[in-house]
């Protein structure tokens, strides 16, 4: 199968009168080798049903169709959603019937047509990358593997561990769903238009979440990092109704009240949430 190159991207964009917008984070991959690298890193095969968010002009979509059993592409842009099927028929005629296009806002989706997705592989729009990632992990428990390309700064925040200065709310919440790690960097020159930042790949491998209420745990995470320079006793005082109550709860689950949120794992937050349930 021939994947899209830079000339194909520009031709299709011209045919549909597309002018990429920063508002929707539209930067399209023009390098076939990068597409195949992403598909390879995702580890998908003929048994996988893949969901792709923001397929754009179809660069990654074609690479996924080459390997996966089924691809569901979620696209919010009217023009792009309307054109994608034609691109699949042109470049992958023998596999185009395995593509399902959902014209919708990814943040509002709670069901998908076709087989339950086993993998999420996407070049996520920079402006909504973390909310979309967390939404899909929460909504589709069938997802076993995730590989997304995001802004490099966001990738490092997602993959950061406790104690790191980049460790924060996205780091903790992503780890509720699975093990998170960087899977490589991507230079800006393989995009059209060229963004002013580099990108990176992040892998999330699903595991069983902690035994605690997710919403209660995430509320504690939000409170702890809202004032990340404060001790947990101070940062969680409003949540527990006072500093003394916060200290008692923290000590009860073996957490030093003088520590800060950036030093806790998702399991620590879950333990505290379960204790106070």
Coordinates of C-alpha atoms in Angstrom, one line a residue:
X1 CA 0.0 0.0 0.0
X2 CA 1.3 3.5 -0.9
X3 CA 0.9 5.9 2.0
X4 CA 0.4 9.7 1.7
X5 CA 3.4 11.9 0.9
X6 CA 3.8 15.6 1.1
X7 CA 2.6 16.1 -2.5
X8 CA -0.5 14.0 -1.8
X9 CA -1.3 16.0 1.3
X10 CA -1.1 19.3 -0.5
X11 CA -3.1 18.0 -3.4
X12 CA -6.0 16.7 -1.2
X13 CA -5.9 19.9 0.9
X14 CA -6.2 22.0 -2.3
X15 CA -9.0 19.9 -3.7
X16 CA -11.1 20.4 -0.6
X17 CA -10.1 24.0 0.0
X18 CA -8.5 23.2 3.3
X19 CA -6.5 25.8 5.3
X20 CA -5.1 24.2 8.4
X21 CA -6.2 26.0 11.6
X22 CA -4.3 26.4 14.9
X23 CA -7.7 26.4 16.7
X24 CA -8.1 22.7 15.9
X25 CA -4.4 21.8 16.1
X26 CA -4.3 20.8 12.5
X27 CA -0.8 19.6 11.6
X28 CA -0.7 16.8 9.1
X29 CA 2.0 14.1 8.9
X30 CA 3.7 14.0 5.5
X31 CA 6.3 11.3 6.0
X32 CA 5.3 7.7 5.3
X33 CA 8.3 6.4 7.3
X34 CA 7.1 8.2 10.4
X35 CA 3.6 6.7 9.9
X36 CA 4.9 3.2 9.7
X37 CA 7.1 3.8 12.7
X38 CA 4.1 4.8 14.7
X39 CA 2.1 1.8 13.6
X40 CA 5.1 -0.4 14.4
X41 CA 5.5 1.1 17.9
X42 CA 1.8 0.6 18.5
X43 CA 2.2 -3.2 18.1
X44 CA -1.1 -3.7 16.4
X45 CA -1.9 -6.6 14.2
X46 CA -4.8 -8.3 12.2
X47 CA -6.6 -9.0 15.5
X48 CA -6.9 -5.4 16.5
X49 CA -9.7 -3.0 16.1
X50 CA -8.2 0.5 16.2
X51 CA -9.7 3.8 17.0
X52 CA -8.0 6.9 15.6
X53 CA -8.8 10.4 16.8
X54 CA -8.3 13.3 14.4
X55 CA -7.4 11.4 11.3
X56 CA -7.1 14.6 9.3
X57 CA -6.2 13.9 5.7
X58 CA -5.6 10.2 6.3
X59 CA -1.9 9.8 6.7
X60 CA -2.0 7.6 9.8
X61 CA -5.4 6.1 8.8
X62 CA -3.8 4.4 5.8
X63 CA -1.0 3.0 7.8
X64 CA -3.4 1.6 10.3
X65 CA -5.6 0.1 7.6
X66 CA -2.5 -1.7 6.2
X67 CA -2.1 -3.6 9.5
X68 CA -5.3 -3.6 11.6
X69 CA -8.5 -5.6 11.2
X70 CA -10.7 -2.6 11.6
X71 CA -10.2 1.2 12.0
X72 CA -12.7 3.7 13.4
X73 CA -11.7 7.2 12.6
X74 CA -13.2 10.0 14.7
X75 CA -13.1 13.4 13.0
X76 CA -14.8 16.6 14.1
X77 CA -14.0 18.7 11.0
X78 CA -16.8 18.6 8.4
X79 CA -14.5 18.8 5.4
X80 CA -12.0 16.2 6.6
X81 CA -14.7 13.8 7.7
X82 CA -16.3 14.0 4.3
X83 CA -13.2 13.4 2.4
X84 CA -11.5 10.6 4.3
X85 CA -13.5 7.7 2.7
X86 CA -12.5 8.9 -0.8
X87 CA -8.8 8.9 0.2
X88 CA -9.1 5.4 1.6
X89 CA -10.7 4.1 -1.6
X90 CA -8.0 5.8 -3.7
X91 CA -5.0 4.6 -1.7
X92 CA -6.3 1.4 -0.1
X93 CA -9.1 0.1 -2.3
X94 CA -8.7 -3.5 -0.9
X95 CA -8.9 -2.3 2.7
X96 CA -11.2 0.7 2.6
X97 CA -14.2 -1.4 3.6
X98 CA -12.5 -1.9 7.0
X99 CA -12.7 1.9 7.7
X100 CA -15.6 3.4 9.7
X101 CA -15.7 7.2 9.9
X102 CA -17.4 8.9 12.9
X103 CA -18.1 12.6 12.4
X104 CA -18.2 13.8 16.0
X105 CA -16.3 15.6 18.7
X106 CA -14.1 13.0 20.4
X107 CA -14.7 14.6 23.8
X108 CA -18.5 13.9 23.5
X109 CA -18.3 10.3 22.3
X110 CA -19.4 7.5 24.6
X111 CA -20.1 4.8 22.1
X112 CA -18.5 3.7 18.8
X113 CA -19.9 1.6 15.9
X114 CA -18.4 -1.7 15.0
X115 CA -16.2 -4.0 17.1
X116 CA -15.0 -2.7 20.5
X117 CA -11.7 -0.9 20.1
X118 CA -8.6 -2.8 21.4
X119 CA -6.1 0.0 20.6
X120 CA -6.1 3.8 20.3
X121 CA -3.5 5.2 17.9
X122 CA -3.6 8.8 17.0
X123 CA -1.8 12.1 16.3
X124 CA -3.8 14.0 18.8
X125 CA -4.6 17.7 18.3
X126 CA -2.3 19.6 20.7
X127 CA -5.0 21.7 22.3
X128 CA -7.2 18.8 23.6
X129 CA -4.7 15.9 23.8
X130 CA -4.8 15.2 27.5
X131 CA -8.6 15.5 27.9
X132 CA -9.2 13.3 24.9
X133 CA -6.8 10.7 26.0
X134 CA -8.3 10.4 29.5
X135 CA -11.8 10.5 28.2
X136 CA -11.2 7.5 25.9
X137 CA -9.3 5.5 28.5
X138 CA -12.3 6.0 30.9
X139 CA -15.0 5.4 28.3
X140 CA -13.6 2.4 26.4
X141 CA -12.4 -0.3 28.8
X142 CA -11.7 -2.6 25.9
X143 CA -8.7 -0.5 25.0
X144 CA -5.6 -2.5 26.0
X145 CA -2.9 -0.4 24.3
X146 CA -2.6 3.3 23.5
X147 CA 0.0 5.1 21.4
X148 CA -0.5 8.7 20.8
X149 CA 1.6 11.5 19.4
X150 CA 1.4 14.7 21.4
X151 CA 3.4 17.9 22.0
X152 CA 6.7 16.9 23.5
X153 CA 6.1 18.9 26.6
X154 CA 2.8 17.2 27.2
X155 CA 4.4 13.8 26.5
X156 CA 7.0 14.4 29.2
X157 CA 4.3 15.5 31.7
X158 CA 2.3 12.3 31.0
X159 CA 5.3 10.1 31.4
X160 CA 6.8 11.8 34.4
X161 CA 7.2 9.9 37.7
X162 CA 6.7 11.0 41.3
X163 CA 9.3 13.6 42.5
X164 CA 9.8 15.0 39.0
X165 CA 9.2 18.7 38.5
X166 CA 7.0 17.8 35.5
X167 CA 4.9 15.3 37.5
X168 CA 1.4 16.6 37.9
X169 CA -2.3 15.9 37.4
X170 CA -2.0 14.4 33.9
X171 CA 0.8 12.1 35.1
X172 CA -1.2 10.7 38.0
X173 CA -4.5 10.4 36.1
X174 CA -3.0 8.6 33.2
X175 CA -1.4 6.1 35.6
X176 CA -4.9 5.3 36.9
X177 CA -5.5 3.4 33.7
X178 CA -2.2 1.9 32.9
X179 CA 1.6 2.0 32.7
X180 CA 2.8 5.1 30.9
X181 CA 6.1 5.6 29.1
X182 CA 7.7 7.7 26.4
X183 CA 8.0 5.8 23.1
X184 CA 10.2 8.2 21.1
X185 CA 10.4 11.7 19.7
X186 CA 9.1 13.1 16.5
X187 CA 10.7 16.1 14.8
X188 CA 8.6 19.0 13.6
X189 CA 9.7 18.9 10.0
X190 CA 7.5 15.9 9.1
X191 CA 4.4 18.0 9.5
X192 CA 2.5 20.3 7.2
X193 CA 2.2 23.0 8.2
X194 CA 5.4 22.8 10.4
X195 CA 4.5 23.4 14.0
X196 CA 6.7 25.5 16.3
X197 CA 7.1 22.6 18.8
X198 CA 8.4 19.1 18.6
X199 CA 6.3 16.1 19.3
X200 CA 6.7 12.8 21.1
X201 CA 5.0 9.4 21.3
X202 CA 3.5 8.2 24.6
X203 CA 2.4 4.6 25.2
X204 CA -0.2 3.6 27.8
X205 CA -0.5 -0.1 28.5
X206 CA -3.8 -0.9 30.3
X207 CA -3.7 -2.5 33.8
X208 CA -6.2 -3.0 36.5
X209 CA -6.9 0.3 38.2
X210 CA -6.5 0.8 42.0
X211 CA -9.3 -0.4 44.3
X212 CA -10.8 3.0 44.9
X213 CA -13.4 5.3 43.5
X214 CA -12.0 7.1 40.5
X215 CA -13.8 10.3 40.9
X216 CA -13.0 10.6 44.6
X217 CA -9.3 9.8 43.8
X218 CA -9.2 12.4 41.0
X219 CA -10.7 15.0 43.3
X220 CA -7.8 14.5 45.7
X221 CA -5.3 14.7 42.9
X222 CA -6.8 18.0 41.7
X223 CA -6.8 19.4 45.2
X224 CA -3.2 18.3 45.9
X225 CA -1.8 19.9 42.7
X226 CA -3.9 23.0 42.8
X227 CA -1.4 24.3 45.4
X228 CA 1.5 22.0 44.6
X229 CA 4.1 24.0 46.6
X230 CA 2.1 23.5 49.8
X231 CA 2.3 20.5 52.0
X232 CA -0.5 17.9 51.7
X233 CA -1.8 19.0 55.1
X234 CA -2.4 22.5 53.8
X235 CA -3.3 21.6 50.2
X236 CA -6.0 19.1 51.3
X237 CA -7.3 21.1 54.3
X238 CA -10.3 22.5 52.4
X239 CA -11.1 19.0 50.9
X240 CA -11.2 17.5 54.4
X241 CA -12.7 20.4 56.2
X242 CA -9.6 21.5 58.0
X243 CA -5.9 21.0 58.4
X244 CA -6.2 18.7 61.4
X245 CA -8.7 16.5 59.7
X246 CA -6.5 16.3 56.6
X247 CA -3.5 15.4 58.7
X248 CA -5.4 12.6 60.5
X249 CA -6.5 11.1 57.2
X250 CA -3.0 11.2 55.7
X251 CA -1.4 9.7 58.8
X252 CA -4.1 7.0 58.9
X253 CA -2.9 5.7 55.4
X254 CA 0.8 6.1 56.1
X255 CA 1.4 9.4 54.3
X256 CA 3.5 12.1 55.9
X257 CA 1.3 15.3 56.0
X258 CA 4.5 17.3 55.4
X259 CA 5.0 15.9 51.9
X260 CA 3.7 17.4 48.7
X261 CA 1.4 16.0 46.1
X262 CA 4.2 15.6 43.6
X263 CA 5.7 12.9 45.8
X264 CA 2.6 10.6 45.8
X265 CA 1.8 7.8 43.4
X266 CA -1.6 7.2 42.0
X267 CA -1.8 4.2 44.5
X268 CA -1.2 6.6 47.4
X269 CA -4.0 8.9 46.2
X270 CA -6.3 5.9 45.8
X271 CA -5.5 4.6 49.2
X272 CA -6.4 7.9 50.7
X273 CA -9.6 8.1 48.7
X274 CA -10.6 4.6 49.8
X275 CA -10.0 5.4 53.4
X276 CA -12.2 8.4 53.4
X277 CA -15.0 6.9 51.3

